Amino acid sequence: MTQPPQPPQQPPQHPQQPQPQGQPPQQQPNEPPQGAFGAPQEPPPGGFGAPQDPPPGGYGYGAPTPPAQGVPYGYPQTPQPPQGAPGGPVAPGVPGAPGVQPGYGYPAQPGYGYPGQPGQPPYGYATQPMQPQGPGATPSGGGGGGKKLSAQTQIIIAAAVAVVLIIGGGIWFSSSSSGGDGKGDEAKGTSSGTTEGTGGKDSDKGIGGGGTEEVPSNTKSKAGFQLPTPKVTDVTGVSGSWITDTAYVKTGINQIVAYDLDKGTQLWSVPLPGQVCAASRHVTEDGRTAVAFEAAKRTTADKYQSCTEIGALDLKTGKLLWTKSVTGSNAGDEKVRFDEITLSGTTVAAGGTDGGAAFDLATGEVRWKPEVSAEGCYDMGYGGGAGLVAARKCGSYDDPQISIETLNPLTGAPVSSFKMPAGVAYASVVSTDPLVVAADVGDTAGDGSGISDFFSIDRKTGKLIAKIPADADKYAARCGSTEVEACQKLAVGNGRLYLPTEGHEGGGEYGDTNEIVSFDLATGKNTSDRADAGDRYTMFPLRMDGGNIIAYKVPPYDKGGQIVSIDGASFKETVLMDNPADEAIRDMETSFSADYAEILYGGGRLFLSETMLSKPSTSALDDKSWLAVSFSTK
């Protein structure tokens, strides 16, 4: 088989660019050292326990300058009245979760348990749940510079500080949330739980509802188990996590391990010959998924092995059903290397710079293996779930042509094709049904998100339905740069695309906020949908739950995070989980990067886990770090 041209110094296939353990990721202006997602920062003068004056930019999640006159991006310009009262639980306010939208599987079939195994636990054996430090623990605030304040704002802040000095204490604000019920479609194991529809207020009668996530009797959660970070000698990918009825399953070092949902005790483990390098976010109804892994363990002399092995994993029994690899078409060709993997129906599809291949989920039989054309065209990767879509690359490295092809999963034959505009080097499949694709046209996004525009495409004809511009200064979704199925912080459902806005100044004196808004996939226009995160919270979608949106709310420096359900019709919000505000627990929660962590919610449980590990620096040896942590309202 003729190999496609290999561009010099091609960027790595994993878009995550991890920070070494203990080294803080880059933060937006005004982001507090420990009050927002990201690694802990250097302590302020006087230590974290010492009282601090509010920083010039205020506390809260960093964000770009808000739109003129404080009007949210493209949405109703009448001010929204504040909800709740100071001291209430939370402010009103939502892919990557169980089996749908960006996230990982949550099969519905019962009986995923597996007897616990005797013997010593592996590196990832759960520690005991974290104990609160008790009320009165000083929150580790912090700030950062950033925005210029008007004279009026400076006067207000000065007055607030004066009051603080007089009464000798801090002033914290929160507001209560309200909302509708939210339920999930994750049991179906489809790509995004999406439904056909045109969106818009004329069709709202058929939007929303149908979810399975129930509101617990007590939304106040407790910290569950924590999995300690395993020791690694170099950058190591650990992508892949799933929820079943009885287990939380997570990729480890040369293995995949299942843990009891509540206790964190090991239920089973699947040893592998090498490290997992890609994992499908989709799961079948009977609990099967697919992974790609290296053929051998890494050594000091050879830190990286080729990702050539494909396997099917039964999350119900903890069995690796089969392992396969493929070689090129020409005699003497080496094994094909893969960078990503997905699942659609009974077809496992893996892609990379060597081309793509598809396997029968039940048997591992090779269903099809695309030939690399004379023009050097090859399948970079695939989007799975309800359909199977290929991102196909032709042309030279300096002048690539990208097309989006809907495929017959059984044969690999193209059903339709859409040619992306010039200036697109990579494309990300957000949803396969309806077909929604994201791309950075002409590298105009400028923020590393991989998104300047979304494209709503007719999957049957390949014709463009609507183009949706997504200004990187206004919207906060991410699709990386090279992987075809790696989008985060967005959801597709109800004939709409749901996006979070970037953080901006809120109504409070300190901290930023944002909204979740939507676009009609039939027209490309924004709708009147808007869910407000509330002062000092920012939020983003995790996945669809029937016709509702499940969202995660990033906490301010003195609160815990939240899970909310947003009704797809009314956009009314309901809190499903409110995490502890205790400083130690909050620091544990916010140690995971919102841009790179896997965040799964289902059945009253929240799991956050790393996707990339690196050798800790000397300064970080004493810092606590976790492979995964959990919260539960059970």
XYZ file of C-alpha atoms in Angstrom, residues 205-424:
220
model
C -43.473 22.103 21.830
C -41.445 19.075 20.759
C -38.265 20.098 22.552
C -37.030 19.111 25.987
C -37.951 16.384 28.426
C -37.479 12.663 27.992
C -34.417 12.469 30.183
C -33.611 9.900 32.858
C -31.542 11.855 35.376
C -33.588 12.271 38.537
C -33.328 15.066 41.075
C -32.021 13.511 44.326
C -33.830 14.123 47.588
C -30.688 15.913 48.771
C -28.544 17.591 46.128
C -25.679 18.168 48.570
C -22.988 15.706 47.555
C -20.114 14.138 49.431
C -16.611 13.418 48.210
C -16.398 9.773 47.206
C -13.257 7.793 46.428
C -10.010 9.120 45.001
C -7.608 7.186 42.771
C -3.991 8.277 43.339
C -1.873 9.251 40.355
C 0.362 6.373 39.219
C 4.062 7.031 38.799
C 5.208 7.587 35.225
C 8.615 8.462 33.831
C 7.378 10.417 30.824
C 4.235 11.841 29.257
C 1.649 9.050 29.277
C -1.902 9.108 27.945
C -4.658 7.697 30.161
C -7.717 8.658 28.116
C -10.759 6.483 28.506
C -13.381 6.299 31.259
C -16.871 4.840 31.379
C -19.741 4.365 33.847
C -21.767 1.160 34.062
C -24.552 0.183 36.441
C -22.045 -1.109 38.985
C -18.618 0.231 38.051
C -16.510 3.202 37.138
C -14.002 2.003 34.541
C -10.771 3.927 33.954
C -7.645 3.502 31.856
C -4.515 2.955 33.949
C -0.902 2.068 33.174
C -0.886 -0.916 30.791
C -4.331 -1.895 32.026
C -7.982 -0.938 32.306
C -9.514 -1.157 35.784
C -13.113 -1.195 37.080
C -13.931 0.265 40.500
C -17.028 -0.006 42.648
C -19.133 3.111 42.054
C -19.269 4.104 45.716
C -16.494 2.295 47.562
C -13.812 2.574 44.874
C -12.678 -1.003 45.496
C -11.356 -2.844 42.466
C -13.864 -5.105 40.715
C -11.738 -6.306 37.806
C -8.772 -5.352 35.658
C -7.770 -6.057 32.074
C -3.991 -6.227 31.574
C -2.689 -4.983 28.222
C 0.627 -5.527 26.403
C 1.133 -1.755 26.234
C -0.395 1.584 27.052
C -3.864 2.646 25.881
C -3.446 5.385 23.270
C -7.080 5.926 22.243
C -10.502 4.977 23.621
C -13.977 5.166 22.143
C -16.440 7.429 23.886
C -19.351 5.294 22.645
C -20.728 2.120 24.231
C -23.267 -0.387 22.919
C -26.410 -1.230 24.852
C -24.847 -4.489 26.004
C -21.801 -2.688 27.418
C -19.122 -3.079 24.739
C -16.622 -0.466 23.607
C -13.270 -0.318 21.802
C -9.714 0.802 22.592
C -6.414 1.165 20.748
C -3.155 0.385 22.533
C 0.558 -0.058 22.048
C 2.028 -3.450 21.160
C 4.604 -3.483 23.970
C 5.401 -1.834 27.271
C 7.550 1.251 27.228
C 11.146 1.030 28.365
C 13.750 3.569 29.363
C 15.449 3.084 26.005
C 12.212 3.113 24.002
C 9.730 5.444 25.661
C 7.215 5.337 22.828
C 5.727 2.317 21.113
C 3.595 2.280 17.971
C -0.155 2.298 18.576
C -1.037 -0.653 16.354
C -3.384 -2.859 18.398
C -7.183 -2.648 18.362
C -9.342 -4.424 20.936
C -12.982 -4.762 21.962
C -13.711 -4.459 25.679
C -16.741 -5.891 27.468
C -17.463 -3.490 30.328
C -20.005 -5.959 31.730
C -17.612 -8.843 32.309
C -14.233 -7.112 32.268
C -13.018 -9.155 29.308
C -10.924 -8.154 26.313
C -12.935 -9.885 23.600
C -10.317 -9.778 20.835
C -7.154 -8.005 19.698
C -6.335 -7.257 16.060
C -3.893 -5.258 13.949
C -3.615 -4.673 10.196
C -0.738 -4.160 7.804
C -0.463 -2.052 4.699
C -1.553 -3.321 1.295
C 1.980 -3.826 -0.010
C 4.136 -6.823 0.826
C 6.460 -6.078 3.673
C 4.406 -3.193 4.983
C 4.514 -2.694 8.720
C 1.501 -2.603 10.989
C -0.775 0.387 10.503
C -0.532 2.943 13.304
C -3.691 4.467 14.763
C -4.283 7.703 16.605
C -7.985 7.505 17.456
C -10.844 5.035 17.586
C -14.631 5.134 17.590
C -17.667 2.870 17.482
C -20.850 2.963 15.395
C -23.325 0.125 15.770
C -21.301 -3.055 15.358
C -18.408 -1.376 13.547
C -15.152 -0.337 15.228
C -13.337 2.298 13.146
C -9.773 3.464 13.778
C -7.879 6.174 11.921
C -4.516 7.917 11.721
C -1.876 9.182 9.320
C -1.381 5.645 7.988
C -5.028 5.475 6.959
C -8.056 3.841 8.516
C -9.533 0.424 9.121
C -12.797 -1.022 10.415
C -13.494 -4.159 12.422
C -16.504 -6.242 13.380
C -17.217 -5.530 17.046
C -18.250 -9.109 17.767
C -15.437 -11.002 16.028
C -12.649 -8.545 15.223
C -12.857 -9.420 11.531
C -11.520 -6.636 9.296
C -14.522 -5.187 7.485
C -12.693 -2.704 5.305
C -9.377 -0.951 5.033
C -9.320 2.185 2.865
C -6.610 2.346 0.253
C -4.403 5.421 0.208
C -5.082 6.982 -3.185
C -2.509 8.137 -5.722
C -3.203 11.670 -4.551
C -2.230 10.669 -1.036
C -5.784 10.787 0.333
C -6.421 8.964 3.595
C -8.917 8.858 6.460
C -7.557 10.867 9.388
C -10.220 9.588 11.738
C -13.894 8.938 12.281
C -16.884 10.169 14.217
C -19.133 7.409 15.544
C -22.311 6.846 17.507
C -25.601 7.086 15.597
C -23.714 7.179 12.283
C -20.184 6.787 10.964
C -18.436 9.794 9.429
C -14.891 10.040 8.084
C -12.672 13.102 7.904
C -10.653 12.480 4.737
C -7.494 14.399 3.924
C -6.025 14.875 0.447
C -3.385 17.120 -1.054
C -0.102 18.303 0.383
C 0.753 19.366 3.909
C 0.853 23.006 2.799
C -2.345 22.760 0.764
C -4.650 20.123 2.304
C -8.197 19.440 1.140
C -10.512 18.034 3.794
C -13.811 16.323 3.047
C -16.455 14.955 5.411
C -17.870 11.635 4.235
C -20.835 9.791 5.696
C -20.061 6.078 5.372
C -21.915 2.795 5.308
C -20.514 1.266 8.538
C -20.599 -2.274 7.156
C -18.790 -1.613 3.871
C -17.061 1.735 4.276
C -18.694 2.966 1.061
C -19.347 6.736 1.025
C -23.022 7.709 1.245
C -22.398 11.442 0.886
C -19.477 13.860 0.873
C -19.014 17.510 1.830
C -15.880 19.424 0.895
C -14.667 21.718 3.649
C -13.667 25.254 2.650
C -10.107 26.176 1.747
C -7.902 26.915 4.731
C -9.087 23.935 6.803
